[in-house]
PDB file of C-alpha atoms and ligand atoms in Angstrom:
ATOM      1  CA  UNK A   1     109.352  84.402 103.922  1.00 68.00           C
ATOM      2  CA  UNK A   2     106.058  84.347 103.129  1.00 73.00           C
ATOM      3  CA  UNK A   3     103.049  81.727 104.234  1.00 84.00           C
ATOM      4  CA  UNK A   4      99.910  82.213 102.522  1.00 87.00           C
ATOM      5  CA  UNK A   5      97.967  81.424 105.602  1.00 88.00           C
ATOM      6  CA  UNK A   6      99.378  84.029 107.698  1.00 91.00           C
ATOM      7  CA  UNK A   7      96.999  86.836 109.027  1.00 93.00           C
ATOM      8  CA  UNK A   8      99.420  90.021 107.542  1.00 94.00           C
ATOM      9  CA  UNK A   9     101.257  88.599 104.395  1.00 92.00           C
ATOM     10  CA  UNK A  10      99.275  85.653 103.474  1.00 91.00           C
ATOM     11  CA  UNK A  11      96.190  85.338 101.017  1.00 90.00           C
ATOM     12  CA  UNK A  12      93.574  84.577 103.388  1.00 88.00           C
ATOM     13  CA  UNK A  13      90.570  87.010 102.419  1.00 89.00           C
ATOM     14  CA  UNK A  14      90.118  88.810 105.467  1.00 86.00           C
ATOM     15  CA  UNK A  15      93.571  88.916 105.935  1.00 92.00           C
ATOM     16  CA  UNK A  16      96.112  92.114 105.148  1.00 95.00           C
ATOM     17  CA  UNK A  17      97.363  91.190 102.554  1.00 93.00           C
ATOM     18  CA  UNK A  18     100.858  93.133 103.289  1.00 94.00           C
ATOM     19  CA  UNK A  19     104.297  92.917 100.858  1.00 89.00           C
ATOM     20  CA  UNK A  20     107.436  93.898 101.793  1.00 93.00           C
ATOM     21  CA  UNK A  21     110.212  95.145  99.854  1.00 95.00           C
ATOM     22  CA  UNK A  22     114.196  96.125 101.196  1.00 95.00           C
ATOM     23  CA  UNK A  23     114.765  99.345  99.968  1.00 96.00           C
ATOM     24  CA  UNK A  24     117.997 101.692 100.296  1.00 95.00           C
ATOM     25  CA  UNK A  25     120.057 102.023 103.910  1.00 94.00           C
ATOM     26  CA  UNK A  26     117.954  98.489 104.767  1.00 95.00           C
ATOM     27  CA  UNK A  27     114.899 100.057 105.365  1.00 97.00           C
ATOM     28  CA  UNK A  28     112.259  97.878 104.746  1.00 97.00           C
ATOM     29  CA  UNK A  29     108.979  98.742 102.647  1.00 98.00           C
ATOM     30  CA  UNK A  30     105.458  97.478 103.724  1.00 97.00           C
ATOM     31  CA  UNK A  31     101.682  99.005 102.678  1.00 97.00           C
ATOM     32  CA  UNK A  32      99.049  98.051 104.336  1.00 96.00           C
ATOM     33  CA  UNK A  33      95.482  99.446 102.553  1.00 96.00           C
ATOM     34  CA  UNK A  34      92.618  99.999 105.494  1.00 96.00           C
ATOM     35  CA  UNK A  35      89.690  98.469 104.089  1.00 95.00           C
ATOM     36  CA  UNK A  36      85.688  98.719 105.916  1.00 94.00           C
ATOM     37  CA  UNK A  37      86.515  95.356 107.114  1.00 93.00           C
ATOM     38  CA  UNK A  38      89.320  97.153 109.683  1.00 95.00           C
ATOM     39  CA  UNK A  39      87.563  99.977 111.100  1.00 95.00           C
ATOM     40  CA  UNK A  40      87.251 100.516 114.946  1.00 96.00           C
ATOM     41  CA  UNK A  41      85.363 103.640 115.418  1.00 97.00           C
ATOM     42  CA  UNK A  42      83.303 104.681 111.713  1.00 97.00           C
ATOM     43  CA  UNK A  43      85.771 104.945 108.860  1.00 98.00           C
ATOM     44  CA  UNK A  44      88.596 104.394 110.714  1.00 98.00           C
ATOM     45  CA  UNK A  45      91.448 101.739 111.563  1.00 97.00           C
ATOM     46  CA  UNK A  46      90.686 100.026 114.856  1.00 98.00           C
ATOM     47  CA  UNK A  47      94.291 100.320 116.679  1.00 98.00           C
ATOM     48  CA  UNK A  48      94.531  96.636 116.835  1.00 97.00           C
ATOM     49  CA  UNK A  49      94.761  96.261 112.990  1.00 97.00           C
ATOM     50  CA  UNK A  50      97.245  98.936 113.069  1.00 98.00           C
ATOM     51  CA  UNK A  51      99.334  97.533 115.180  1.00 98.00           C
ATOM     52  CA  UNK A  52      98.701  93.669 114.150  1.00 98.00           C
ATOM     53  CA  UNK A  53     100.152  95.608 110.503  1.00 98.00           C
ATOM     54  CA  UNK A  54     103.157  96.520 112.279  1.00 98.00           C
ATOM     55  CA  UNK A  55     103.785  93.353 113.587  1.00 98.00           C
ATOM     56  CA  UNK A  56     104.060  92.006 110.543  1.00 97.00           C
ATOM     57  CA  UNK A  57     105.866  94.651 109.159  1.00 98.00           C
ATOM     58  CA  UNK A  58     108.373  94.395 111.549  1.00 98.00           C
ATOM     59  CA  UNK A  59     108.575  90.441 111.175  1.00 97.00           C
ATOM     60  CA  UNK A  60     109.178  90.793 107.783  1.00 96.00           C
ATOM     61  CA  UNK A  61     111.791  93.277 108.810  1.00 97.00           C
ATOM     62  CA  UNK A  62     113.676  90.617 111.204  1.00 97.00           C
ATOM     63  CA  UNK A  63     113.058  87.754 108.446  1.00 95.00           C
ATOM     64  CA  UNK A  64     113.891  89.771 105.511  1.00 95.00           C
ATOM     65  CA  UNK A  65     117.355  91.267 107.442  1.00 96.00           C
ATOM     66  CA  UNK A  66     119.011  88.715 109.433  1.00 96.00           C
ATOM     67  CA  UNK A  67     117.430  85.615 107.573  1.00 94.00           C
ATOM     68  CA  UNK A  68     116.318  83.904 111.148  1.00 93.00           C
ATOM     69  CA  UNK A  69     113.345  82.648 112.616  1.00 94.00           C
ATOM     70  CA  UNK A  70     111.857  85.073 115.641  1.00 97.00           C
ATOM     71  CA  UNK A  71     108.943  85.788 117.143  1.00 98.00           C
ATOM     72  CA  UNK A  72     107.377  88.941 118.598  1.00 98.00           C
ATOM     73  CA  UNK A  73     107.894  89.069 122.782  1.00 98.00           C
ATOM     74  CA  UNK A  74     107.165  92.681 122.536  1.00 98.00           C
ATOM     75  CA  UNK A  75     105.029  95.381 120.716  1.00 98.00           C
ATOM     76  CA  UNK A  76     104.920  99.025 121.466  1.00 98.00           C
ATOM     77  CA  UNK A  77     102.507 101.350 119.087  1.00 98.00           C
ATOM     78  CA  UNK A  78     101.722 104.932 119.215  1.00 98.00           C
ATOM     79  CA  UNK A  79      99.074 106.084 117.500  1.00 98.00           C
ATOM     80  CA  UNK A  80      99.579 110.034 116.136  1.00 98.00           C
ATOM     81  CA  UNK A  81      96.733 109.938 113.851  1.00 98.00           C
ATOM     82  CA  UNK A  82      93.864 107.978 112.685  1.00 98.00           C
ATOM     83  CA  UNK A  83      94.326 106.716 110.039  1.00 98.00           C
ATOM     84  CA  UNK A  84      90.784 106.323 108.006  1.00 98.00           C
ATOM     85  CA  UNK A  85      89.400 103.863 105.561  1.00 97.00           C
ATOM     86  CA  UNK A  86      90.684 103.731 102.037  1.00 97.00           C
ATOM     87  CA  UNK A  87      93.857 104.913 103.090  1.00 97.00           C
ATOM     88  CA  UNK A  88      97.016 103.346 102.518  1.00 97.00           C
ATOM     89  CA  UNK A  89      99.813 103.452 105.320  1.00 97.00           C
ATOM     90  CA  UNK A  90     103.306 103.439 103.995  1.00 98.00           C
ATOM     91  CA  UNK A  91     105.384 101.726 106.688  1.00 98.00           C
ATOM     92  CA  UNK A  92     109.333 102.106 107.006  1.00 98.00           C
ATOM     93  CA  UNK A  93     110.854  99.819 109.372  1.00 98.00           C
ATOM     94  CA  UNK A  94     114.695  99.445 110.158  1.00 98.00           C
ATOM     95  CA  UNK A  95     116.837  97.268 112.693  1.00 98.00           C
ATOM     96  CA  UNK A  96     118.012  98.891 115.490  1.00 98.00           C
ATOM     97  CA  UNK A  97     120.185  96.346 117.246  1.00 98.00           C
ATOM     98  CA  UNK A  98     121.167  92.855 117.995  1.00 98.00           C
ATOM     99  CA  UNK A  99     122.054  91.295 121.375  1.00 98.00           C
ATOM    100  CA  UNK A 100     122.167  87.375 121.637  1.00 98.00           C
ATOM    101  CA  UNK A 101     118.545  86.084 120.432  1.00 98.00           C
ATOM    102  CA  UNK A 102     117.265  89.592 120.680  1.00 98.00           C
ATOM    103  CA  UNK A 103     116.410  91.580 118.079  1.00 98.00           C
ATOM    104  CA  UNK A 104     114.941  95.404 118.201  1.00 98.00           C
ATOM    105  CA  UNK A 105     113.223  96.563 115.472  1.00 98.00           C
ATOM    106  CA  UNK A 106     111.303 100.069 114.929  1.00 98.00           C
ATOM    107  CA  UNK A 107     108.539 101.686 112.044  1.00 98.00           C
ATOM    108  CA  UNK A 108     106.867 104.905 111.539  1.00 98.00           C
ATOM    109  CA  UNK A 109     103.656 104.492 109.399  1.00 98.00           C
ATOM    110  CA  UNK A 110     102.612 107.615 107.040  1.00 98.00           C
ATOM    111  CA  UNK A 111      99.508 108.485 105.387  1.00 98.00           C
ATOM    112  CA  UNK A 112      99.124 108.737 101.615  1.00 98.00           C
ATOM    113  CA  UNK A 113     102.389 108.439 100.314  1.00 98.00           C
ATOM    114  CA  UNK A 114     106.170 107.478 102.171  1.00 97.00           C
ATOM    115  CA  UNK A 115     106.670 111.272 102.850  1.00 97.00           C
ATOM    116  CA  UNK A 116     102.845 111.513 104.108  1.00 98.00           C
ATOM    117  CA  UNK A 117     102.093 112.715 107.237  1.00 98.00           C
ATOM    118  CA  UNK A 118     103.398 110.378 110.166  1.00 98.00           C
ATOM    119  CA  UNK A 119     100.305 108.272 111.570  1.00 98.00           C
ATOM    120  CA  UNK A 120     101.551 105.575 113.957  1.00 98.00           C
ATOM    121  CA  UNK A 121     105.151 104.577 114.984  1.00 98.00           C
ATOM    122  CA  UNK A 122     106.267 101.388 116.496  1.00 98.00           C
ATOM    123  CA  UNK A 123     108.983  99.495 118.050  1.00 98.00           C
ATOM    124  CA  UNK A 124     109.341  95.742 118.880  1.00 98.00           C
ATOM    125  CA  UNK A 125     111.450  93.122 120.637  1.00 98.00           C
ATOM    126  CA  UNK A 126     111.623  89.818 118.668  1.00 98.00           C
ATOM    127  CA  UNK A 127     113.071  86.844 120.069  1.00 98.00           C
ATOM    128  CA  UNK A 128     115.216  84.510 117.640  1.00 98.00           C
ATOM    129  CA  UNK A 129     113.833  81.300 118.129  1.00 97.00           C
ATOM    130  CA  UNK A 130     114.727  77.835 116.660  1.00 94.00           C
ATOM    131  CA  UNK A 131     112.538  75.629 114.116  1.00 89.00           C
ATOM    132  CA  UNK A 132     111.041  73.313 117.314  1.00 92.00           C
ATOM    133  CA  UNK A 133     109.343  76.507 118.537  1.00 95.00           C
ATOM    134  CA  UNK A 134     106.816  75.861 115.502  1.00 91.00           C
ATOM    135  CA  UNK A 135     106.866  72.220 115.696  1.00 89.00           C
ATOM    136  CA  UNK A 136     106.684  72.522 119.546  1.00 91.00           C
ATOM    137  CA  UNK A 137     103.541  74.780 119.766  1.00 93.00           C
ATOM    138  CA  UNK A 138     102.051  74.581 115.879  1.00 90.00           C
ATOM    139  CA  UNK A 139     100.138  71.921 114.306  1.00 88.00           C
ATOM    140  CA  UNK A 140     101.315  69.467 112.203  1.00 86.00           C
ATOM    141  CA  UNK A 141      98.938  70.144 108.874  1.00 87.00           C
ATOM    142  CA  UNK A 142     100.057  74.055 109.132  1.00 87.00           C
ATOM    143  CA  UNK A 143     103.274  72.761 109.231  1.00 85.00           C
ATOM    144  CA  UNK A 144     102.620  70.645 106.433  1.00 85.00           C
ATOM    145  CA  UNK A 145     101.023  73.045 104.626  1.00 83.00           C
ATOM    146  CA  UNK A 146     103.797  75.696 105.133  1.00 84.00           C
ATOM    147  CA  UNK A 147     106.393  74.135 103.877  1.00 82.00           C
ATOM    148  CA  UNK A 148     104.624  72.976 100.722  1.00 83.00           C
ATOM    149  CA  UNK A 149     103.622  76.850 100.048  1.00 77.00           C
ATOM    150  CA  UNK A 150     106.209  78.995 101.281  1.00 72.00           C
ATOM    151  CA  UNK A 151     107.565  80.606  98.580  1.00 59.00           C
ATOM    152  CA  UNK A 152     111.255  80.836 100.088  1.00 56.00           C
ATOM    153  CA  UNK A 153     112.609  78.426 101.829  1.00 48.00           C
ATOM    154  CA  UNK A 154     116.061  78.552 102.895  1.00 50.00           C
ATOM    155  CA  UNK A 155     116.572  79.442 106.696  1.00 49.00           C
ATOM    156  CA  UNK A 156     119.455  79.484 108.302  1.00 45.00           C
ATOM    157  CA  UNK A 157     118.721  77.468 111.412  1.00 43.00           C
ATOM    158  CA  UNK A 158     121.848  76.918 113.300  1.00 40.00           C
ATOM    159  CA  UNK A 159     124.431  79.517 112.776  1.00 37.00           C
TER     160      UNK A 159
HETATM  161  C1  MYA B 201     108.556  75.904 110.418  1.00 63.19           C
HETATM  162  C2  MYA B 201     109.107  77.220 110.769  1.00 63.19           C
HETATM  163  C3  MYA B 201     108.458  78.404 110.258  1.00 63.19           C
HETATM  164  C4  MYA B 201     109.184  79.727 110.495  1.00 63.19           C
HETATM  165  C5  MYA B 201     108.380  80.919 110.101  1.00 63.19           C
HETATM  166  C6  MYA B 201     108.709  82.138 110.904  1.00 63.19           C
HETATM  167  C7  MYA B 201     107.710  83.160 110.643  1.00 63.19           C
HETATM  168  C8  MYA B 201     107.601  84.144 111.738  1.00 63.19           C
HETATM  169  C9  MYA B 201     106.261  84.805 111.614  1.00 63.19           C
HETATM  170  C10 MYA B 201     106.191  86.073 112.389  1.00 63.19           C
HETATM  171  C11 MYA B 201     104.767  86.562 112.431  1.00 63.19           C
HETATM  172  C12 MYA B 201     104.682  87.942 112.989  1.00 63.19           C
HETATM  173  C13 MYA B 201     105.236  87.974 114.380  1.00 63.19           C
HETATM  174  C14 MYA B 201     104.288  87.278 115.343  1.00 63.19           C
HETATM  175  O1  MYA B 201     103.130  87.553 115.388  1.00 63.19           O
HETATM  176  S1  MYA B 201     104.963  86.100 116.381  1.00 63.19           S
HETATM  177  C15 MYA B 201     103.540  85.564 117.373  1.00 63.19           C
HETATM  178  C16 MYA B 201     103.409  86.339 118.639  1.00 63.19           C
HETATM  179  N1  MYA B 201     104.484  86.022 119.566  1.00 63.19           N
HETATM  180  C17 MYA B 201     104.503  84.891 120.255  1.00 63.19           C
HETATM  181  O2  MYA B 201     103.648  84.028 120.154  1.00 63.19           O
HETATM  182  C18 MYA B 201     105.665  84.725 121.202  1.00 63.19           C
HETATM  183  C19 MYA B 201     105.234  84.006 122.471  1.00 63.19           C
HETATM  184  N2  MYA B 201     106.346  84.058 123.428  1.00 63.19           N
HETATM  185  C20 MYA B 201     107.268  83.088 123.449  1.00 63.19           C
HETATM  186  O3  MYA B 201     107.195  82.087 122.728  1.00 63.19           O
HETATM  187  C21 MYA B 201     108.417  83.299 124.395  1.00 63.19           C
HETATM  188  O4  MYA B 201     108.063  84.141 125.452  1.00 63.19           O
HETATM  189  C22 MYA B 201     109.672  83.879 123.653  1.00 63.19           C
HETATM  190  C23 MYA B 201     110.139  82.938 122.534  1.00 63.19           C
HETATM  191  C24 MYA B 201     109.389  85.278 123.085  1.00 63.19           C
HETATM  192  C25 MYA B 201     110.798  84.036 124.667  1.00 63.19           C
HETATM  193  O5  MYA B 201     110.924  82.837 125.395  1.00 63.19           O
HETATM  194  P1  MYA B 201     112.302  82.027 125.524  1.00 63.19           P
HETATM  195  O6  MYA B 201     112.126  81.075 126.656  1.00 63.19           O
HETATM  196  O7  MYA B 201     112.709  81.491 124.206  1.00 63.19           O
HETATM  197  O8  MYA B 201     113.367  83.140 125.872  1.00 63.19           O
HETATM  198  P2  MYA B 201     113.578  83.962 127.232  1.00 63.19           P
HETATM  199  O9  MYA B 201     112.335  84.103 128.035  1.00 63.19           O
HETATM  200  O10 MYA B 201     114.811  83.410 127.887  1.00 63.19           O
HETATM  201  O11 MYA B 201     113.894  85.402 126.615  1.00 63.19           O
HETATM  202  C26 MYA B 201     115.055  85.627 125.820  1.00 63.19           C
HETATM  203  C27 MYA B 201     115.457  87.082 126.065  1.00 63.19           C
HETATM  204  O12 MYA B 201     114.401  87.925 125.591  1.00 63.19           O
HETATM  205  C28 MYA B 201     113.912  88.736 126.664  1.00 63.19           C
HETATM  206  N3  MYA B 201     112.469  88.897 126.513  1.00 63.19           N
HETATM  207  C29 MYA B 201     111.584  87.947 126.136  1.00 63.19           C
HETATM  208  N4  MYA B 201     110.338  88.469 126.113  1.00 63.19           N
HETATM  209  C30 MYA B 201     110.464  89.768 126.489  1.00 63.19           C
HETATM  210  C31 MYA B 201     109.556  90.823 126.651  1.00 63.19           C
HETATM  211  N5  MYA B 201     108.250  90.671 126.423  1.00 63.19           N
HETATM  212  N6  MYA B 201     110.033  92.025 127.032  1.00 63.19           N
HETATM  213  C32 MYA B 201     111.349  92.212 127.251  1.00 63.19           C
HETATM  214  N7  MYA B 201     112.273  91.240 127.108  1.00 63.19           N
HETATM  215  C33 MYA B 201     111.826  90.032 126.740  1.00 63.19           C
HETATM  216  C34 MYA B 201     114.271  87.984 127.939  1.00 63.19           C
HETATM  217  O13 MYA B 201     114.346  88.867 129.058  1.00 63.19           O
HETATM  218  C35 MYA B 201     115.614  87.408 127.552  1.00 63.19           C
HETATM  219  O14 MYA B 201     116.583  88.437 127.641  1.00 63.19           O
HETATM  220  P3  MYA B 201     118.028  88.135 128.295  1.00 63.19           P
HETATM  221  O15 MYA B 201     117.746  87.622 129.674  1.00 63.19           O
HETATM  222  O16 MYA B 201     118.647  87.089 127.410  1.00 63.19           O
HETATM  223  O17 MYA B 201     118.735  89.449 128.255  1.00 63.19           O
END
């Protein structure tokens, strides 16, 4: 699923402009490149970016896996390392588990390369939600403009 107005996958300029692939066992691929425009303390990632990049990382994980719209309720990060500008963080997120509408997901981010030196790890609760969730609380020309972008759209919205 991707929308090219979101923050972490979309085309936006100051954006993150993160891709995801599924690789082997169902582990799912994401980079995320830290440019000047994420730094927190000089030449480094502020946290927030970091973990704003593993929110989407781990979205794409739930969307990419189980093919079902969800939303974040929770995000844990811990930070190992900094991680400083220029540098790209190689993120490897699997699914842990499924129970009713929730859906536990987990990442560990390395430095340089996907056996690079661990940086920040993650884990997150997402919360299957259905289609009025984004109709409910979004705005119609995001809507609008969603569905005449997205570059995938088949969902599978009641199972
Ligand atoms: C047009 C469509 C487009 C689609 C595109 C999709 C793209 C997606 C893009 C993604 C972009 C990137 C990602 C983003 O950035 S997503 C954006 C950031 N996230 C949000 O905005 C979510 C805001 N929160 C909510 O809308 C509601 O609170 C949700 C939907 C999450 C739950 O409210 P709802 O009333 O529906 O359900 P419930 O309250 O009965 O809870 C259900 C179960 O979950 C458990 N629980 C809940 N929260 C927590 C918590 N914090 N810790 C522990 N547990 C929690 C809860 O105990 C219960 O468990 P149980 O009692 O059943 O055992």
């Amino acid at each position: 699923m991707h929308y090219d107005q979101c923050f972490g996958c979309g085309d936006v300029e100051s954006g993150l402009h993160m891709r995801t692939t599924v690789g082997e066992h169902m582990v799912v691929h994401s980079r995320f490149t830290v440019t000047e425009a994420h730094q927190g303390a000089p030449g480094l990632a502020h946290g927030g970016l970091l973990a704003c990049a593993f929110d989407e990382a781990l979205g794409s994980t739930v969307g990419n896996l189980l093919r079902k719209p969800a939303v974040t309720g929770k995000l844990e990060t811990d930070f190992v390392r900094p991680v400083p500008v220029g540098t790209t963080l190689y993120i490897a997120a699997r699914l842990d588990g499924v129970a009713g509408r929730k859906i536990y997901v987990s990442a560990e981010g390395r430095l340089g390369s996907a056996d690079g030196q661990v940086a920040v790890r993650a884990r997150a609760l997402f919360v299957q939600v259905g289609f009025e969730h984004f109709t409910t609380h979004g705005y119609a020309d995001a809507l609008q403009r969603f569905r005449s972008t997205t570059r995938e759209s088949k969902w599978d919205i009641n199972p």
